[in-house]
Each structure stands twice: as structure tokens, then as C-alpha cells.
PDB file of C-alpha atoms in Angstrom:
ATOM      1  CA  MET A   1     -16.539 -20.451  -6.997  1.00 44.00           C
ATOM      2  CA  VAL A   2     -14.532 -17.658  -8.594  1.00 46.00           C
ATOM      3  CA  VAL A   3     -13.291 -14.938  -6.261  1.00 47.00           C
ATOM      4  CA  VAL A   4     -12.287 -11.606  -7.784  1.00 47.00           C
ATOM      5  CA  GLU A   5     -10.219  -9.571  -5.383  1.00 49.00           C
ATOM      6  CA  GLY A   6      -7.610  -6.840  -5.246  1.00 49.00           C
ATOM      7  CA  THR A   7      -6.417  -3.826  -3.357  1.00 46.00           C
ATOM      8  CA  ALA A   8      -6.155  -0.112  -3.840  1.00 44.00           C
ATOM      9  CA  CYS A   9      -3.131   1.756  -2.537  1.00 44.00           C
ATOM     10  CA  VAL A  10      -1.744  -1.391  -0.884  1.00 46.00           C
ATOM     11  CA  GLU A  11       1.158  -2.529  -3.054  1.00 44.00           C
ATOM     12  CA  THR A  12      -0.868  -1.513  -6.098  1.00 44.00           C
ATOM     13  CA  GLY A  13       1.925  -0.651  -8.486  1.00 46.00           C
ATOM     14  CA  PRO A  14       4.838   1.629  -9.120  1.00 47.00           C
ATOM     15  CA  ALA A  15       5.078   5.127  -7.782  1.00 50.00           C
ATOM     16  CA  ALA A  16       5.831   8.188  -9.852  1.00 47.00           C
ATOM     17  CA  ASP A  17       9.532   7.245 -10.039  1.00 52.00           C
ATOM     18  CA  GLY A  18       8.776   3.700 -11.262  1.00 57.00           C
ATOM     19  CA  MET A  19       9.494   1.910  -7.952  1.00 67.00           C
ATOM     20  CA  THR A  20       6.926  -0.228  -6.185  1.00 76.00           C
ATOM     21  CA  PRO A  21       5.676   1.087  -2.811  1.00 75.00           C
ATOM     22  CA  ALA A  22       7.542  -1.692  -0.961  1.00 76.00           C
ATOM     23  CA  ARG A  23      10.817  -0.858  -2.727  1.00 82.00           C
ATOM     24  CA  GLN A  24      10.436   2.874  -2.091  1.00 83.00           C
ATOM     25  CA  ARG A  25       9.544   2.183   1.554  1.00 81.00           C
ATOM     26  CA  GLU A  26      12.754   0.173   1.999  1.00 84.00           C
ATOM     27  CA  ARG A  27      14.838   2.812   0.246  1.00 87.00           C
ATOM     28  CA  THR A  28      13.532   5.648   2.441  1.00 86.00           C
ATOM     29  CA  ALA A  29      14.000   3.567   5.607  1.00 85.00           C
ATOM     30  CA  ARG A  30      17.595   2.797   4.542  1.00 88.00           C
ATOM     31  CA  LEU A  31      18.222   6.516   3.995  1.00 88.00           C
ATOM     32  CA  ALA A  32      16.931   7.207   7.520  1.00 87.00           C
ATOM     33  CA  VAL A  33      19.343   4.609   8.952  1.00 88.00           C
ATOM     34  CA  LEU A  34      22.293   6.124   7.069  1.00 89.00           C
ATOM     35  CA  ALA A  35      21.335   9.575   8.366  1.00 86.00           C
ATOM     36  CA  VAL A  36      20.912   8.617  12.021  1.00 85.00           C
ATOM     37  CA  ILE A  37      24.217   6.736  12.520  1.00 86.00           C
ATOM     38  CA  PRO A  38      26.507   9.819  12.108  1.00 86.00           C
ATOM     39  CA  THR A  39      24.085  11.755  14.323  1.00 85.00           C
ATOM     40  CA  LEU A  40      24.536   9.195  17.079  1.00 86.00           C
ATOM     41  CA  ALA A  41      28.331   9.519  17.009  1.00 86.00           C
ATOM     42  CA  VAL A  42      28.409  13.338  17.002  1.00 87.00           C
ATOM     43  CA  THR A  43      25.657  13.648  19.630  1.00 85.00           C
ATOM     44  CA  ALA A  44      27.521  11.245  21.917  1.00 87.00           C
ATOM     45  CA  TYR A  45      30.675  13.365  21.666  1.00 87.00           C
ATOM     46  CA  SER A  46      28.829  16.657  22.287  1.00 86.00           C
ATOM     47  CA  ALA A  47      26.982  15.206  25.317  1.00 83.00           C
ATOM     48  CA  LEU A  48      30.212  13.869  26.850  1.00 85.00           C
ATOM     49  CA  ALA A  49      32.039  17.155  26.203  1.00 84.00           C
ATOM     50  CA  SER A  50      29.482  19.315  28.048  1.00 81.00           C
ATOM     51  CA  ASN A  51      27.298  19.375  31.157  1.00 77.00           C
ATOM     52  CA  SER A  52      24.095  20.049  29.214  1.00 77.00           C
ATOM     53  CA  LEU A  53      21.098  18.004  30.329  1.00 74.00           C
ATOM     54  CA  ALA A  54      19.418  18.741  27.009  1.00 75.00           C
ATOM     55  CA  LEU A  55      22.344  17.167  25.138  1.00 80.00           C
ATOM     56  CA  ALA A  56      22.295  14.137  27.462  1.00 78.00           C
ATOM     57  CA  ALA A  57      18.572  13.800  26.767  1.00 76.00           C
ATOM     58  CA  ASP A  58      19.270  14.266  23.069  1.00 79.00           C
ATOM     59  CA  LEU A  59      21.762  11.383  23.213  1.00 82.00           C
ATOM     60  CA  LEU A  60      19.138   9.109  24.794  1.00 78.00           C
ATOM     61  CA  LEU A  61      16.616  10.150  22.159  1.00 78.00           C
ATOM     62  CA  THR A  62      19.097   9.532  19.365  1.00 82.00           C
ATOM     63  CA  VAL A  63      19.885   6.027  20.653  1.00 82.00           C
ATOM     64  CA  LEU A  64      16.195   5.139  20.720  1.00 78.00           C
ATOM     65  CA  ASP A  65      15.580   6.881  17.381  1.00 79.00           C
ATOM     66  CA  THR A  66      18.304   4.660  15.934  1.00 83.00           C
ATOM     67  CA  ALA A  67      16.486   1.605  17.274  1.00 80.00           C
ATOM     68  CA  CYS A  68      13.214   2.890  15.770  1.00 78.00           C
ATOM     69  CA  VAL A  69      14.579   3.408  12.266  1.00 83.00           C
ATOM     70  CA  LEU A  70      16.427   0.067  12.389  1.00 85.00           C
ATOM     71  CA  VAL A  71      13.140  -1.679  13.230  1.00 80.00           C
ATOM     72  CA  ALA A  72      11.411   0.144  10.371  1.00 80.00           C
ATOM     73  CA  TRP A  73      14.188  -0.756   7.914  1.00 85.00           C
ATOM     74  CA  THR A  74      14.158  -4.425   8.975  1.00 82.00           C
ATOM     75  CA  VAL A  75      10.401  -4.672   8.414  1.00 77.00           C
ATOM     76  CA  ALA A  76      10.657  -2.827   5.085  1.00 80.00           C
ATOM     77  CA  ARG A  77      13.365  -5.245   3.901  1.00 82.00           C
ATOM     78  CA  ARG A  78      11.295  -8.269   4.878  1.00 77.00           C
ATOM     79  CA  ALA A  79       8.345  -6.878   2.937  1.00 72.00           C
ATOM     80  CA  LEU A  80      10.405  -7.189  -0.271  1.00 73.00           C
ATOM     81  CA  ALA A  81      10.612 -10.976   0.054  1.00 65.00           C
ATOM     82  CA  GLU A  82       8.183 -13.199  -1.858  1.00 53.00           C
ATOM     83  CA  ARG A  83       6.895 -14.631   1.438  1.00 51.00           C
ATOM     84  CA  PRO A  84       8.045 -11.925   3.871  1.00 51.00           C
ATOM     85  CA  ALA A  85       8.930 -13.411   7.260  1.00 49.00           C
ATOM     86  CA  GLY A  86       6.984 -16.544   6.283  1.00 51.00           C
ATOM     87  CA  LEU A  87       3.747 -14.553   5.984  1.00 49.00           C
ATOM     88  CA  ASP A  88       1.578 -15.598   3.050  1.00 44.00           C
ATOM     89  CA  TYR A  89      -0.786 -12.639   3.339  1.00 48.00           C
ATOM     90  CA  GLY A  90       1.577  -9.687   3.498  1.00 52.00           C
ATOM     91  CA  THR A  91       3.165  -7.632   6.250  1.00 58.00           C
ATOM     92  CA  GLY A  92       0.335  -5.332   7.334  1.00 61.00           C
ATOM     93  CA  LYS A  93       0.227  -6.732  10.877  1.00 68.00           C
ATOM     94  CA  LEU A  94       4.035  -6.840  11.064  1.00 69.00           C
ATOM     95  CA  GLU A  95       4.210  -3.153  10.095  1.00 67.00           C
ATOM     96  CA  SER A  96       1.591  -2.282  12.719  1.00 72.00           C
ATOM     97  CA  LEU A  97       3.584  -4.210  15.329  1.00 76.00           C
ATOM     98  CA  ALA A  98       6.756  -2.356  14.303  1.00 73.00           C
ATOM     99  CA  SER A  99       4.864   0.930  14.654  1.00 73.00           C
ATOM    100  CA  ALA A 100       3.790  -0.066  18.170  1.00 80.00           C
ATOM    101  CA  VAL A 101       7.437  -0.830  19.035  1.00 79.00           C
ATOM    102  CA  VAL A 102       8.410   2.643  17.794  1.00 75.00           C
ATOM    103  CA  GLY A 103       5.752   4.132  20.079  1.00 80.00           C
ATOM    104  CA  VAL A 104       7.040   2.141  23.074  1.00 84.00           C
ATOM    105  CA  PHE A 105      10.603   3.324  22.400  1.00 80.00           C
ATOM    106  CA  MET A 106       9.342   6.911  22.377  1.00 78.00           C
ATOM    107  CA  VAL A 107       7.583   6.390  25.731  1.00 85.00           C
ATOM    108  CA  VAL A 108      10.825   5.044  27.239  1.00 83.00           C
ATOM    109  CA  SER A 109      12.665   8.090  25.861  1.00 80.00           C
ATOM    110  CA  LEU A 110      10.261  10.637  27.305  1.00 82.00           C
ATOM    111  CA  CYS A 111      10.320   8.921  30.730  1.00 86.00           C
ATOM    112  CA  LEU A 112      14.123   9.129  30.844  1.00 82.00           C
ATOM    113  CA  VAL A 113      14.188  12.746  29.666  1.00 81.00           C
ATOM    114  CA  THR A 114      11.482  13.823  32.128  1.00 85.00           C
ATOM    115  CA  THR A 115      13.277  12.138  35.036  1.00 85.00           C
ATOM    116  CA  LEU A 116      16.585  13.845  34.246  1.00 80.00           C
ATOM    117  CA  ALA A 117      14.930  17.252  33.781  1.00 82.00           C
ATOM    118  CA  VAL A 118      13.009  17.044  37.066  1.00 85.00           C
ATOM    119  CA  LEU A 119      16.171  16.029  38.941  1.00 82.00           C
ATOM    120  CA  ARG A 120      18.091  18.962  37.428  1.00 78.00           C
ATOM    121  CA  LEU A 121      15.304  21.417  38.316  1.00 80.00           C
ATOM    122  CA  ALA A 122      15.142  20.044  41.868  1.00 81.00           C
ATOM    123  CA  GLN A 123      18.860  20.811  42.216  1.00 74.00           C
ATOM    124  CA  GLY A 124      18.303  24.434  41.189  1.00 74.00           C
ATOM    125  CA  GLY A 125      19.463  24.120  37.595  1.00 69.00           C
ATOM    126  CA  GLU A 126      22.952  24.564  36.228  1.00 70.00           C
ATOM    127  CA  ALA A 127      24.473  26.871  33.625  1.00 68.00           C
ATOM    128  CA  VAL A 128      25.613  24.964  30.553  1.00 71.00           C
ATOM    129  CA  ALA A 129      29.318  24.763  29.753  1.00 72.00           C
ATOM    130  CA  GLY A 130      31.746  22.740  27.675  1.00 73.00           C
ATOM    131  CA  ASP A 131      33.032  22.405  24.128  1.00 74.00           C
ATOM    132  CA  GLY A 132      30.121  20.179  23.159  1.00 79.00           C
ATOM    133  CA  ILE A 133      27.534  22.975  23.370  1.00 81.00           C
ATOM    134  CA  LEU A 134      28.366  24.606  20.041  1.00 84.00           C
ATOM    135  CA  ILE A 135      28.796  21.193  18.402  1.00 86.00           C
ATOM    136  CA  GLY A 136      25.366  20.158  19.693  1.00 85.00           C
ATOM    137  CA  LEU A 137      23.850  23.399  18.420  1.00 86.00           C
ATOM    138  CA  ALA A 138      25.356  22.889  14.964  1.00 88.00           C
ATOM    139  CA  ILE A 139      24.358  19.213  14.712  1.00 88.00           C
ATOM    140  CA  ASN A 140      20.751  19.985  15.647  1.00 88.00           C
ATOM    141  CA  LEU A 141      20.535  22.711  13.014  1.00 91.00           C
ATOM    142  CA  VAL A 142      22.035  20.482  10.319  1.00 91.00           C
ATOM    143  CA  TYR A 143      19.978  17.424  11.184  1.00 88.00           C
ATOM    144  CA  GLY A 144      16.840  19.503  11.488  1.00 90.00           C
ATOM    145  CA  LEU A 145      17.229  20.009   7.727  1.00 92.00           C
ATOM    146  CA  VAL A 146      18.170  16.350   7.094  1.00 91.00           C
ATOM    147  CA  ASN A 147      15.240  15.004   9.103  1.00 90.00           C
ATOM    148  CA  GLY A 148      12.953  17.525   7.433  1.00 91.00           C
ATOM    149  CA  GLY A 149      14.007  16.171   4.037  1.00 91.00           C
ATOM    150  CA  ILE A 150      13.300  12.568   5.104  1.00 90.00           C
ATOM    151  CA  LEU A 151       9.938  13.679   6.508  1.00 91.00           C
ATOM    152  CA  LEU A 152       8.992  15.277   3.176  1.00 92.00           C
ATOM    153  CA  ARG A 153      10.015  12.078   1.402  1.00 90.00           C
ATOM    154  CA  TYR A 154       7.779   9.953   3.636  1.00 89.00           C
ATOM    155  CA  ARG A 155       4.861  12.372   3.218  1.00 89.00           C
ATOM    156  CA  ALA A 156       5.177  12.215  -0.557  1.00 88.00           C
ATOM    157  CA  GLN A 157       5.247   8.412  -0.350  1.00 85.00           C
ATOM    158  CA  ARG A 158       2.077   8.368   1.778  1.00 82.00           C
ATOM    159  CA  ARG A 159       0.024   9.601  -1.203  1.00 80.00           C
ATOM    160  CA  HIS A 160       0.291   6.206  -2.893  1.00 76.00           C
ATOM    161  CA  ASP A 161       1.409   4.023   0.047  1.00 74.00           C
ATOM    162  CA  PRO A 162      -0.542   4.777   3.265  1.00 74.00           C
ATOM    163  CA  SER A 163       0.924   1.765   5.077  1.00 74.00           C
ATOM    164  CA  PRO A 164       1.192   1.617   8.894  1.00 71.00           C
ATOM    165  CA  LEU A 165       4.985   1.771   8.658  1.00 75.00           C
ATOM    166  CA  VAL A 166       4.958   4.958   6.582  1.00 81.00           C
ATOM    167  CA  GLN A 167       2.383   6.571   8.884  1.00 79.00           C
ATOM    168  CA  SER A 168       4.415   5.829  12.025  1.00 77.00           C
ATOM    169  CA  GLN A 169       7.649   7.069  10.431  1.00 83.00           C
ATOM    170  CA  ILE A 170       5.950  10.345   9.486  1.00 88.00           C
ATOM    171  CA  ARG A 171       4.954  10.855  13.125  1.00 83.00           C
ATOM    172  CA  LEU A 172       8.433   9.860  14.307  1.00 82.00           C
ATOM    173  CA  PHE A 173      10.182  12.328  11.989  1.00 88.00           C
ATOM    174  CA  ILE A 174       7.785  15.153  12.864  1.00 87.00           C
ATOM    175  CA  ASP A 175       8.854  14.552  16.454  1.00 82.00           C
ATOM    176  CA  LYS A 176      12.538  14.435  15.425  1.00 85.00           C
ATOM    177  CA  VAL A 177      12.329  17.748  13.539  1.00 89.00           C
ATOM    178  CA  THR A 178      10.467  19.349  16.460  1.00 85.00           C
ATOM    179  CA  SER A 179      13.113  18.070  18.876  1.00 82.00           C
ATOM    180  CA  ASN A 180      15.933  19.391  16.661  1.00 87.00           C
ATOM    181  CA  LEU A 181      14.386  22.865  16.613  1.00 88.00           C
ATOM    182  CA  LEU A 182      13.734  22.866  20.365  1.00 82.00           C
ATOM    183  CA  MET A 183      17.262  21.653  21.082  1.00 83.00           C
ATOM    184  CA  ALA A 184      18.821  24.311  18.860  1.00 86.00           C
ATOM    185  CA  ALA A 185      16.719  27.032  20.506  1.00 85.00           C
ATOM    186  CA  ALA A 186      17.509  25.711  23.999  1.00 81.00           C
ATOM    187  CA  LEU A 187      21.262  25.483  23.464  1.00 82.00           C
ATOM    188  CA  GLY A 188      21.373  28.884  21.793  1.00 85.00           C
ATOM    189  CA  GLY A 189      19.322  30.435  24.601  1.00 83.00           C
ATOM    190  CA  ALA A 190      21.401  28.737  27.295  1.00 79.00           C
ATOM    191  CA  VAL A 191      24.588  30.195  25.791  1.00 80.00           C
ATOM    192  CA  LEU A 192      23.160  33.699  25.273  1.00 83.00           C
ATOM    193  CA  PHE A 193      21.570  33.940  28.741  1.00 80.00           C
ATOM    194  CA  ARG A 194      24.184  31.940  30.638  1.00 76.00           C
ATOM    195  CA  ASP A 195      24.921  34.758  33.110  1.00 76.00           C
ATOM    196  CA  THR A 196      21.297  35.678  33.836  1.00 80.00           C
ATOM    197  CA  ALA A 197      19.030  34.339  36.582  1.00 78.00           C
ATOM    198  CA  ALA A 198      17.074  32.282  34.031  1.00 75.00           C
ATOM    199  CA  GLY A 199      20.188  30.735  32.471  1.00 74.00           C
ATOM    200  CA  PRO A 200      20.430  27.603  34.661  1.00 78.00           C
ATOM    201  CA  TYR A 201      16.771  26.728  34.014  1.00 80.00           C
ATOM    202  CA  ILE A 202      16.665  27.043  30.219  1.00 80.00           C
ATOM    203  CA  ASP A 203      18.332  23.674  29.648  1.00 78.00           C
ATOM    204  CA  PRO A 204      16.013  21.470  31.795  1.00 81.00           C
ATOM    205  CA  VAL A 205      12.870  23.346  30.732  1.00 82.00           C
ATOM    206  CA  ALA A 206      13.762  22.755  27.086  1.00 80.00           C
ATOM    207  CA  SER A 207      14.213  19.063  27.878  1.00 80.00           C
ATOM    208  CA  LEU A 208      10.688  18.964  29.330  1.00 84.00           C
ATOM    209  CA  LEU A 209       9.322  20.593  26.161  1.00 82.00           C
ATOM    210  CA  VAL A 210      11.045  17.913  24.073  1.00 78.00           C
ATOM    211  CA  ALA A 211       9.473  15.233  26.294  1.00 82.00           C
ATOM    212  CA  LEU A 212       6.037  16.857  25.909  1.00 84.00           C
ATOM    213  CA  SER A 213       6.313  16.787  22.122  1.00 78.00           C
ATOM    214  CA  MET A 214       7.436  13.178  22.247  1.00 78.00           C
ATOM    215  CA  ALA A 215       4.522  12.210  24.499  1.00 84.00           C
ATOM    216  CA  PHE A 216       2.025  13.634  22.004  1.00 82.00           C
ATOM    217  CA  TRP A 217       3.411  11.717  19.030  1.00 77.00           C
ATOM    218  CA  ALA A 218       3.946   8.513  21.024  1.00 81.00           C
ATOM    219  CA  VAL A 219       0.253   8.506  21.970  1.00 84.00           C
ATOM    220  CA  GLN A 220      -0.721   8.994  18.313  1.00 78.00           C
ATOM    221  CA  ILE A 221       1.496   6.119  17.147  1.00 76.00           C
ATOM    222  CA  ILE A 222       0.439   3.650  19.854  1.00 81.00           C
ATOM    223  CA  ARG A 223      -3.271   4.448  19.510  1.00 78.00           C
ATOM    224  CA  SER A 224      -3.144   3.951  15.748  1.00 73.00           C
ATOM    225  CA  SER A 225      -1.067   0.763  15.972  1.00 74.00           C
ATOM    226  CA  ILE A 226      -3.279  -0.922  18.563  1.00 75.00           C
ATOM    227  CA  GLY A 227      -6.342  -0.232  16.438  1.00 67.00           C
ATOM    228  CA  GLU A 228      -4.618  -1.763  13.407  1.00 65.00           C
ATOM    229  CA  LEU A 229      -3.444  -4.857  15.298  1.00 69.00           C
ATOM    230  CA  ILE A 230      -6.981  -5.759  16.373  1.00 66.00           C
ATOM    231  CA  ASP A 231      -9.264  -7.187  13.693  1.00 59.00           C
ATOM    232  CA  ALA A 232     -12.548  -5.295  13.929  1.00 59.00           C
ATOM    233  CA  ALA A 233     -15.651  -4.862  11.819  1.00 64.00           C
ATOM    234  CA  CYS A 234     -15.915  -1.485  10.120  1.00 69.00           C
ATOM    235  CA  GLY A 235     -18.533   1.048  11.096  1.00 70.00           C
ATOM    236  CA  GLU A 236     -20.900   3.248   9.131  1.00 73.00           C
ATOM    237  CA  ASP A 237     -18.017   5.390   7.889  1.00 71.00           C
ATOM    238  CA  VAL A 238     -17.082   2.461   5.613  1.00 76.00           C
ATOM    239  CA  ARG A 239     -20.364   0.609   5.096  1.00 74.00           C
ATOM    240  CA  ARG A 240     -22.419   3.623   4.027  1.00 80.00           C
ATOM    241  CA  PRO A 241     -20.204   4.712   1.089  1.00 80.00           C
ATOM    242  CA  LEU A 242     -19.747   1.034   0.183  1.00 78.00           C
ATOM    243  CA  VAL A 243     -23.501   0.451  -0.155  1.00 78.00           C
ATOM    244  CA  ALA A 244     -23.858   3.691  -2.141  1.00 81.00           C
ATOM    245  CA  ALA A 245     -21.041   2.635  -4.492  1.00 80.00           C
ATOM    246  CA  LEU A 246     -22.656  -0.777  -5.005  1.00 76.00           C
ATOM    247  CA  GLY A 247     -25.964   0.855  -5.876  1.00 75.00           C
ATOM    248  CA  ARG A 248     -24.216   3.050  -8.429  1.00 75.00           C
ATOM    249  CA  CYS A 249     -21.928   0.466 -10.044  1.00 73.00           C
ATOM    250  CA  ALA A 250     -23.657  -2.921  -9.680  1.00 71.00           C
ATOM    251  CA  GLY A 251     -26.964  -2.162 -11.377  1.00 66.00           C
ATOM    252  CA  SER A 252     -26.567  -4.908 -13.993  1.00 65.00           C
ATOM    253  CA  PHE A 253     -25.920  -7.572 -11.352  1.00 69.00           C
ATOM    254  CA  GLY A 254     -28.246  -9.202  -8.886  1.00 62.00           C
ATOM    255  CA  ASP A 255     -28.829  -7.949  -5.376  1.00 66.00           C
ATOM    256  CA  PRO A 256     -25.764  -8.335  -3.148  1.00 69.00           C
ATOM    257  CA  GLY A 257     -25.862 -10.923  -0.409  1.00 70.00           C
ATOM    258  CA  ALA A 258     -23.658 -10.729   2.665  1.00 75.00           C
ATOM    259  CA  ILE A 259     -21.195  -7.828   2.881  1.00 77.00           C
ATOM    260  CA  ARG A 260     -18.337  -8.417   5.317  1.00 78.00           C
ATOM    261  CA  THR A 261     -15.904  -5.678   6.347  1.00 77.00           C
ATOM    262  CA  ARG A 262     -12.963  -5.604   8.746  1.00 75.00           C
ATOM    263  CA  ARG A 263      -9.872  -3.570   9.547  1.00 70.00           C
ATOM    264  CA  ALA A 264      -6.523  -5.277   9.982  1.00 64.00           C
ATOM    265  CA  GLY A 265      -2.982  -3.984   9.663  1.00 56.00           C
ATOM    266  CA  GLY A 266      -4.158  -0.532   8.594  1.00 62.00           C
ATOM    267  CA  VAL A 267      -6.159  -1.931   5.649  1.00 72.00           C
ATOM    268  CA  VAL A 268      -9.932  -2.116   5.215  1.00 77.00           C
ATOM    269  CA  TYR A 269     -10.938  -5.526   3.819  1.00 80.00           C
ATOM    270  CA  VAL A 270     -14.317  -5.890   2.085  1.00 82.00           C
ATOM    271  CA  GLU A 271     -15.949  -9.122   0.865  1.00 82.00           C
ATOM    272  CA  ILE A 272     -19.126  -8.865  -1.220  1.00 80.00           C
ATOM    273  CA  GLU A 273     -21.370 -11.746  -2.215  1.00 79.00           C
ATOM    274  CA  LEU A 274     -22.936 -10.710  -5.514  1.00 77.00           C
ATOM    275  CA  GLY A 275     -25.629 -12.444  -7.528  1.00 74.00           C
ATOM    276  CA  CYS A 276     -24.466 -13.181 -11.085  1.00 75.00           C
ATOM    277  CA  ALA A 277     -26.062 -14.930 -14.034  1.00 72.00           C
ATOM    278  CA  PRO A 278     -24.099 -17.978 -15.274  1.00 73.00           C
ATOM    279  CA  GLU A 279     -23.166 -16.237 -18.524  1.00 74.00           C
ATOM    280  CA  VAL A 280     -21.533 -13.216 -16.805  1.00 75.00           C
ATOM    281  CA  PRO A 281     -17.763 -13.338 -17.572  1.00 79.00           C
ATOM    282  CA  VAL A 282     -15.104 -12.905 -14.920  1.00 77.00           C
ATOM    283  CA  ALA A 283     -13.878  -9.802 -16.799  1.00 81.00           C
ATOM    284  CA  ALA A 284     -17.193  -8.068 -16.069  1.00 81.00           C
ATOM    285  CA  ILE A 285     -16.822  -8.794 -12.359  1.00 80.00           C
ATOM    286  CA  GLU A 286     -13.257  -7.462 -12.462  1.00 82.00           C
ATOM    287  CA  ARG A 287     -14.509  -4.265 -14.142  1.00 83.00           C
ATOM    288  CA  LEU A 288     -17.049  -3.875 -11.339  1.00 81.00           C
ATOM    289  CA  ARG A 289     -14.323  -4.305  -8.736  1.00 82.00           C
ATOM    290  CA  ALA A 290     -12.191  -1.659 -10.474  1.00 84.00           C
ATOM    291  CA  GLU A 291     -15.173   0.735 -10.556  1.00 83.00           C
ATOM    292  CA  LEU A 292     -15.815   0.210  -6.843  1.00 81.00           C
ATOM    293  CA  LEU A 293     -12.173   0.914  -6.030  1.00 80.00           C
ATOM    294  CA  GLY A 294     -12.249   4.052  -8.179  1.00 81.00           C
ATOM    295  CA  VAL A 295     -15.298   5.373  -6.319  1.00 81.00           C
ATOM    296  CA  LEU A 296     -14.121   4.396  -2.823  1.00 80.00           C
ATOM    297  CA  ARG A 297     -10.406   5.208  -3.133  1.00 75.00           C
ATOM    298  CA  PRO A 298     -10.761   8.932  -2.232  1.00 75.00           C
ATOM    299  CA  LEU A 299     -12.683   7.968   0.929  1.00 75.00           C
ATOM    300  CA  ILE A 300     -10.765   4.826   1.984  1.00 74.00           C
ATOM    301  CA  PRO A 301      -7.136   5.008   0.759  1.00 69.00           C
ATOM    302  CA  ALA A 302      -6.015   1.548   1.981  1.00 71.00           C
ATOM    303  CA  LEU A 303      -8.727  -0.789   0.691  1.00 76.00           C
ATOM    304  CA  SER A 304      -8.935  -4.429  -0.371  1.00 77.00           C
ATOM    305  CA  VAL A 305     -12.081  -5.590  -2.196  1.00 82.00           C
ATOM    306  CA  ALA A 306     -13.060  -9.205  -2.919  1.00 81.00           C
ATOM    307  CA  ILE A 307     -16.186 -10.091  -4.911  1.00 80.00           C
ATOM    308  CA  LEU A 308     -17.627 -13.564  -4.415  1.00 77.00           C
ATOM    309  CA  PRO A 309     -20.064 -14.334  -7.262  1.00 78.00           C
ATOM    310  CA  ARG A 310     -23.039 -16.550  -6.445  1.00 74.00           C
ATOM    311  CA  PRO A 311     -25.696 -17.894  -8.840  1.00 72.00           C
ATOM    312  CA  LEU A 312     -28.849 -15.864  -9.159  1.00 64.00           C
ATOM    313  CA  ALA A 313     -31.882 -17.484  -7.549  1.00 58.00           C
ATOM    314  CA  MET A 314     -33.756 -19.393 -10.236  1.00 49.00           C
ATOM    315  CA  PRO A 315     -37.525 -18.903 -10.479  1.00 46.00           C
ATOM    316  CA  ALA A 316     -39.522 -21.836  -9.204  1.00 43.00           C
ATOM    317  CA  ALA A 317     -40.670 -24.277 -11.933  1.00 44.00           C
ATOM    318  CA  PRO A 318     -44.423 -24.107 -12.624  1.00 44.00           C
ATOM    319  CA  ARG A 319     -46.351 -26.922 -11.090  1.00 46.00           C
ATOM    320  CA  LEU A 320     -48.836 -28.887 -13.214  1.00 42.00           C
ATOM    321  CA  MET A 321     -52.016 -29.359 -11.261  1.00 42.00           C
ATOM    322  CA  ALA A 322     -54.705 -31.846 -12.223  1.00 41.00           C
ATOM    323  CA  VAL A 323     -58.099 -30.266 -12.649  1.00 40.00           C
ATOM    324  CA  ALA A 324     -60.988 -32.462 -11.651  1.00 38.00           C
ATOM    325  CA  ALA A 325     -63.460 -32.945 -14.446  1.00 33.00           C
TER     326      ALA A 325
END
């Protein structure tokens, strides 16, 4: 039996700059790693050179952010191999697992930050001081722009590569940009209002706001990743447009038989048993598959379609009946 299959928006070809989605994914992840390593060094110095809780929290976040982008880069590099990590059927599940790890790292970060902030508030707060304050303010402003640029790069890549890894990195870098802006505002406010009654509380309150932002994006990442790691049949949101597309495109073929759908690794997989006459060429079935992908692509960006041709049911042979004279 011939099986005609393929995917849309899942390693489907080069992007606008001529690179394949996997290659562009690895390149963007490598850029994120190169950007985060200098941040880690400067943030560590600024945290050690001041008494700011926000900078200490920022150091913890940066350490875990470094782990997150290293995980993403490792998975992206493995996806470039012919049999990545020994997986014959791609890295969709591996990317979803990496996304879940990113979410867990973010949960650990927010727990540490929240604990430190609550302890500082319980002690009545403390006015920030030290040479690291201005350095921390400057590094958060600069890396707010750097992280914003990487975020825009990932969002542009998502248009033709909506993989689980890209989706989780978009959420991670939204959180990083938000944290950079909150940190810059907190450090600036703590310096400006150092001698006021509110001064000692600005630093820990800002840390709690950073933790709140992180909690929101961690929930989004973990919820999405768990759904992608579990194979599950698709609902009416997939089956209804699929049946409509079959009715529009498969008029010259026989009635479809079983239609199987499932989600795995962020991709919707569809298998269609389709009645075909013996003389129907494989090229015609491939054209049908391409038409289905063209119709369904705007509704289901990450889609894999397989068509399993089966012989049309032959009419029963006429029976010769003896007529009694």
C-alpha cells in the first residue's frame, strides 16, 4: 500500500533568508546563549557589590535563564542531526520536554525570589546601597534591548516554524524583557526615593512583581508542554475543518474511510484512508495532500497529513440464476 504523507510548517523548507527552520532555530538559540553569558558575569558583580534584594533575585534568575537557553540550544543542535538523539521520527517530543524543563526552572526561580522578598519585607525592608546599583540599572536597560531583539527574532521565526521550542522561548524572553524593565524601574526608584519612608520597600516589592510575571509565563509554558507530551485525539476544532476540506478537495476520489487524528509534540497528525481507483496515479494523491495542507494551514499551522489509499469497493458480480421451464 502506498502512503502519501507530509507536513506543513514542520521542517517544511527554507525560511525567507534561505535557512531551514531547524538551522534558524539553532542559530537563534546560539545567539541567546552568547547574549546571556556576559549578563551572568555582570549581574553577579552588581549583586555582590550591593545589598539590593532585587539584584540578588536577578542573579538567581539569570543563572536559571542561562540553564534554560543552554537546554534550548542543546535540543536545537540535536535537531540538526540526521537521526537527532537517535530519534527516527523527529524531535517534537524532545522539544516539548525541553520546554517543560524551562517551565520548571522558572518555577524554581520564582520560589527563590518570593522567599527572599518575603523575608526582606518581614525585616522591615532596607534601603539599597552599593556600587552595584548603577551597574545593575545599566545592565538591565541594555539587556532589555538585547532580549527584546532576540524576542522579535523568535516571533518572526514562529511564522514559518511554530515548534514547541520556539513557542517556549518566546514566552521565556517575554518574561526576560518584562523582568529587565521591572528591575530597571525598581533600581531607579530605589535610588531616587532612598531617603523616603517608601524607599526600603521598593526593592522587595519589585522582586515580588518580577516573581508574579514569572509565575504567569511558567504556567503558560508548563500547561502547553504537558499537553504536547501526551498523545491525544483531536477534537472538533480539528476534525470539522478537516472533513470540510476533504469534501471540497476530494470530490474525484471515493468516500474516505477511517480518519485518525492525534496531537503529539506540538504537531497535529492526520491519517486519512481514501478510496482510489487502481488507475489513479500517486501524483494525483500528492496533489490532493498539497491541496488539503493549503486549505488547513491557516487554521492548523503545525500539521502532518498522511493519505492511505485503499481500493474502491468493486460492485458485486451478477449472479446467473436458472429459470425453471
